[in-house]
Coordinates of C-alpha atoms in Angstrom, one line a residue:
S1 CA -171.7 -39.3 36.1
F2 CA -168.6 -37.1 36.5
E3 CA -167.5 -33.6 35.8
F4 CA -164.2 -32.5 34.4
Q5 CA -162.4 -29.7 36.2
P6 CA -160.4 -28.1 33.4
P7 CA -157.4 -25.9 34.1
G8 CA -158.3 -23.6 31.2
P9 CA -156.6 -23.1 27.8
P10 CA -152.8 -23.0 27.9
A11 CA -151.1 -19.7 27.3
S12 CA -150.3 -19.0 23.7
T13 CA -146.6 -18.7 24.5
E14 CA -146.4 -22.2 26.0
P15 CA -146.8 -25.6 24.4
A16 CA -150.1 -27.2 24.6
A17 CA -150.3 -29.7 27.5
M18 CA -151.0 -33.2 26.6
R19 CA -153.5 -35.3 28.6
V20 CA -154.4 -38.9 28.1
L21 CA -157.8 -40.5 27.6
A22 CA -157.4 -44.3 27.7
G23 CA -160.4 -46.1 26.5
V24 CA -159.8 -49.6 27.7
V25 CA -162.3 -52.0 26.2
W26 CA -162.3 -55.8 25.8
S27 CA -162.9 -57.0 22.2
A28 CA -160.9 -57.9 19.1
A29 CA -157.1 -57.1 19.1
A30 CA -157.4 -53.8 17.3
C31 CA -155.9 -50.8 19.2
S32 CA -155.9 -47.2 18.0
N33 CA -154.0 -44.1 19.1
F34 CA -154.4 -40.5 18.0
L35 CA -153.5 -36.9 18.9
M36 CA -156.2 -34.3 18.5
N37 CA -155.7 -31.3 16.3
D38 CA -156.3 -28.5 18.7
E39 CA -154.6 -26.4 21.4
Y40 CA -155.5 -28.8 24.2
G41 CA -153.3 -31.6 22.8
L42 CA -155.3 -34.5 24.0
S43 CA -153.7 -37.9 23.3
V44 CA -156.2 -40.7 23.0
R45 CA -156.0 -44.5 22.8
T46 CA -158.1 -47.7 22.9
M47 CA -156.9 -51.1 24.0
D48 CA -159.1 -53.7 22.3
L49 CA -157.6 -57.0 23.4
G50 CA -160.5 -59.0 24.5
R51 CA -159.6 -62.4 23.2
E52 CA -156.2 -62.5 25.0
P53 CA -155.8 -64.2 28.4
F54 CA -155.3 -60.9 30.1
T55 CA -157.0 -58.7 32.7
W56 CA -155.7 -55.1 32.8
S57 CA -154.7 -52.8 35.7
L58 CA -153.2 -49.4 36.3
F59 CA -149.9 -49.4 38.1
T60 CA -148.3 -46.3 39.8
V61 CA -144.6 -46.0 40.0
P62 CA -143.5 -43.0 42.1
K63 CA -140.5 -40.9 41.2
G64 CA -137.4 -42.3 42.9
S65 CA -138.6 -45.9 43.0
K66 CA -136.2 -48.6 41.9
G67 CA -136.0 -48.3 38.2
F68 CA -135.0 -50.4 35.2
R69 CA -132.4 -47.9 33.9
A70 CA -133.4 -44.7 35.7
N71 CA -135.8 -43.4 38.3
S72 CA -136.0 -39.7 37.5
H73 CA -139.7 -39.7 36.7
G74 CA -142.8 -41.2 38.3
Y75 CA -145.5 -42.7 36.0
V76 CA -148.7 -44.5 35.6
G77 CA -148.7 -47.6 33.5
V78 CA -151.1 -50.1 32.1
G79 CA -150.1 -53.7 33.0
A80 CA -151.5 -57.1 32.6
D81 CA -152.4 -60.1 34.7
A82 CA -151.8 -63.1 32.5
L83 CA -153.4 -66.3 33.7
G84 CA -153.0 -65.2 37.3
V85 CA -149.4 -63.9 37.0
V86 CA -149.1 -60.1 37.5
M87 CA -146.6 -58.7 35.0
E88 CA -145.5 -55.8 37.2
T89 CA -142.6 -54.7 35.1
T90 CA -144.1 -54.9 31.6
F91 CA -146.2 -51.9 30.6
W92 CA -148.2 -51.7 27.4
A93 CA -149.0 -48.0 27.8
G94 CA -148.5 -45.2 30.3
M95 CA -147.7 -41.5 31.0
N96 CA -145.0 -40.0 33.2
D97 CA -145.0 -36.9 35.4
A98 CA -143.5 -34.8 32.5
G99 CA -146.3 -35.7 30.1
V100 CA -144.4 -38.3 28.0
T101 CA -146.6 -41.1 26.9
C102 CA -145.8 -44.6 25.5
D103 CA -148.2 -46.8 23.7
S104 CA -147.6 -50.3 22.4
Q105 CA -149.8 -51.7 19.5
T106 CA -149.9 -54.9 17.6
L107 CA -147.8 -55.0 14.4
I108 CA -147.6 -58.4 12.6
N109 CA -144.4 -59.2 10.6
T110 CA -142.3 -57.5 13.3
V111 CA -138.8 -58.8 13.3
W112 CA -136.9 -58.1 16.5
P113 CA -133.3 -57.0 16.3
K114 CA -130.5 -59.4 17.5
P115 CA -128.2 -58.3 20.3
K116 CA -125.6 -55.8 19.2
F117 CA -122.1 -55.3 20.7
G118 CA -121.5 -51.8 22.1
K119 CA -125.3 -51.2 22.7
D120 CA -127.4 -51.5 25.8
N121 CA -129.5 -54.5 24.7
I122 CA -132.9 -54.3 26.3
D123 CA -135.9 -56.7 26.2
V124 CA -138.5 -54.8 24.1
G125 CA -141.1 -55.7 26.8
N126 CA -139.3 -53.0 28.9
L127 CA -139.5 -50.3 26.2
C128 CA -142.3 -48.3 27.7
R129 CA -140.8 -48.6 31.2
W130 CA -137.4 -47.3 29.8
V131 CA -139.1 -44.4 28.1
L132 CA -141.3 -43.3 31.0
E133 CA -138.9 -43.6 33.9
G134 CA -136.0 -41.7 32.3
H135 CA -137.2 -39.1 29.8
A136 CA -138.9 -35.7 30.0
N137 CA -139.6 -35.2 26.3
I138 CA -139.2 -36.7 22.9
T139 CA -135.9 -35.0 22.2
E140 CA -134.4 -36.8 25.2
V141 CA -136.0 -40.1 24.0
K142 CA -134.5 -39.8 20.5
E143 CA -131.0 -39.1 22.0
G144 CA -131.4 -42.1 24.3
L145 CA -132.4 -44.4 21.4
K146 CA -129.0 -43.9 19.9
K147 CA -127.5 -45.9 22.8
V148 CA -129.9 -48.8 23.1
N149 CA -130.9 -51.9 21.1
F150 CA -134.3 -53.5 21.8
V151 CA -134.3 -57.3 21.4
K152 CA -136.9 -60.1 21.3
P153 CA -138.9 -60.2 24.6
I154 CA -138.4 -63.1 27.0
V155 CA -142.1 -63.1 27.7
P156 CA -143.9 -63.6 24.3
M157 CA -145.8 -60.4 23.3
G158 CA -146.2 -60.8 19.6
G159 CA -145.2 -58.2 17.1
S160 CA -145.5 -54.6 18.2
H161 CA -144.8 -51.0 17.3
F162 CA -144.8 -48.0 19.7
V163 CA -145.9 -44.4 19.5
L164 CA -144.4 -41.9 22.0
R165 CA -145.7 -38.4 22.6
D166 CA -144.7 -35.5 24.9
A167 CA -146.3 -32.5 26.5
A168 CA -145.2 -30.2 23.6
G169 CA -147.1 -32.4 21.0
L170 CA -144.0 -34.0 19.6
S171 CA -144.3 -37.7 18.7
V172 CA -142.2 -40.5 17.4
V173 CA -143.1 -44.0 16.1
I174 CA -140.8 -46.9 16.8
E175 CA -141.0 -50.1 14.7
F176 CA -138.8 -53.2 14.2
L177 CA -138.7 -54.1 10.5
K178 CA -136.4 -56.6 9.0
G179 CA -134.5 -56.9 12.2
E180 CA -133.7 -53.2 12.6
M181 CA -135.2 -50.4 14.8
V182 CA -136.9 -47.7 12.6
V183 CA -137.7 -44.4 14.3
Q184 CA -140.0 -41.9 12.5
D185 CA -141.4 -38.5 13.6
D186 CA -145.1 -38.1 13.7
A187 CA -145.5 -34.3 13.5
N188 CA -149.4 -34.3 13.2
D189 CA -149.0 -31.5 10.7
G190 CA -151.7 -32.8 8.3
K191 CA -149.1 -33.0 5.4
G192 CA -146.3 -35.3 6.2
T193 CA -147.8 -37.2 9.2
F194 CA -151.2 -37.2 10.9
G195 CA -151.0 -38.0 14.6
I196 CA -152.5 -41.4 14.3
M197 CA -151.5 -45.0 14.9
T198 CA -153.3 -48.3 14.5
N199 CA -151.9 -51.7 13.5
E200 CA -150.4 -53.2 10.4
P201 CA -149.2 -52.5 7.8
E202 CA -146.2 -50.4 9.0
F203 CA -146.6 -46.7 9.9
S204 CA -145.2 -45.4 6.6
W205 CA -147.8 -47.3 4.6
H206 CA -150.7 -45.7 6.5
V207 CA -149.1 -42.2 6.0
E208 CA -149.0 -42.7 2.3
N209 CA -152.5 -44.1 2.3
I210 CA -153.8 -40.8 3.9
K211 CA -151.8 -38.8 1.4
H212 CA -153.7 -40.7 -1.3
L213 CA -157.0 -39.9 0.5
Q214 CA -156.0 -36.2 0.5
W215 CA -155.3 -36.4 -3.3
K216 CA -158.9 -37.6 -3.7
Q217 CA -160.2 -34.8 -1.6
A218 CA -158.3 -32.3 -3.7
L219 CA -160.1 -33.3 -6.9
A220 CA -163.1 -31.4 -8.3
R221 CA -165.5 -33.8 -6.7
S222 CA -164.0 -33.9 -3.2
A223 CA -166.4 -36.3 -1.5
V224 CA -164.8 -39.6 -0.2
E225 CA -166.4 -42.6 1.5
M226 CA -166.2 -43.0 5.2
P227 CA -164.6 -46.5 5.8
G228 CA -166.8 -48.6 8.1
S229 CA -164.8 -51.7 9.1
W230 CA -162.4 -52.3 12.0
Y231 CA -159.4 -53.2 9.8
P232 CA -156.4 -51.0 10.8
D233 CA -156.3 -49.0 7.6
A234 CA -160.1 -48.3 7.9
R235 CA -159.7 -47.1 11.5
F236 CA -156.7 -44.9 10.6
E237 CA -158.7 -43.3 7.7
R238 CA -161.8 -42.9 9.9
I239 CA -159.8 -41.2 12.7
H240 CA -158.3 -38.8 10.2
L241 CA -161.6 -37.9 8.5
V242 CA -163.5 -37.4 11.8
K243 CA -160.9 -35.4 13.8
T244 CA -159.9 -33.1 10.8
G245 CA -163.6 -32.3 10.2
M246 CA -164.3 -31.0 13.7
P247 CA -164.4 -27.4 14.7
A248 CA -161.9 -26.0 17.2
P249 CA -163.2 -26.6 20.7
K250 CA -163.8 -23.5 22.8
T251 CA -163.3 -25.1 26.2
Y252 CA -161.4 -28.0 27.7
N253 CA -164.7 -29.8 28.2
E254 CA -165.5 -29.5 24.5
A255 CA -162.0 -30.7 23.7
V256 CA -162.6 -33.9 25.8
M257 CA -165.9 -34.6 24.2
H258 CA -164.5 -34.1 20.7
A259 CA -161.8 -36.6 21.6
V260 CA -164.4 -39.1 23.0
H261 CA -166.5 -38.8 19.8
V262 CA -163.5 -39.7 17.7
L263 CA -162.6 -42.5 20.0
N264 CA -166.1 -43.9 19.8
T265 CA -165.8 -44.2 16.0
V266 CA -163.0 -46.8 16.3
T267 CA -163.6 -48.7 19.5
V268 CA -164.4 -52.2 18.5
P269 CA -167.8 -53.3 19.9
M270 CA -168.2 -56.5 21.9
G271 CA -170.1 -59.3 20.4
G272 CA -170.0 -61.7 17.4
L273 CA -167.6 -59.7 15.3
L274 CA -164.9 -61.3 13.1
D275 CA -161.4 -60.4 14.1
T276 CA -160.0 -58.1 11.5
L277 CA -156.4 -58.3 12.6
H278 CA -154.8 -61.7 12.4
D279 CA -156.5 -63.5 9.5
E280 CA -158.8 -65.3 11.9

């Protein structure tokens, strides 16, 4: 057992600090990411990649280490050992010393951009590394994205989209659709966006799906079904329904437990379950 040592609630005049709970489990390829709707700003993710030939490790990269494009921030990253080869420079998730997080999740039908003249063309496998080592917040990331072009990875990683969050609770989603980088804000305001990411279809489809769910809830008979599968759309809906139905936590410990309860509703169990992600 272990005990959390919370720092106490943040002052009302300062942004809520974000902290990361990474639920790393080995099952079907079906990852989920979400931001809780309270003053503690917990950012939570699962990594459900059990059928891949990977083992997973945490890597620490101190501030000032030799970087890819910068070295102004230290960070912790989730990296893979693929068939005995340690992929030390490719991170699928992580958080830096300023509270910026980067999370890669599967998105089939991704089409990577081609190299572009006048841009800094970067292997998309280095996207999280680029974000974490050189940026203190989402505003800096969005400015930096104007100068770069992420291209097809040298090491095959399948289609992916990325969600980035910072210590003030700002978030962006990066997808590669029809050969172009698409950057969308994820404000977690409960109206335009909802602080949630799963897998396919693309992010905008899921946002519209939750808006349709909200339309159902606004009717005279407001009850809606709780989706029970592990398909990406069902996990997205389930996260939304569970986290928006919770009371505000009174302590940091309560905030952590609320986040864990939501996480447990979408973590894919081990066992004889059919994959719900790649038509297999």
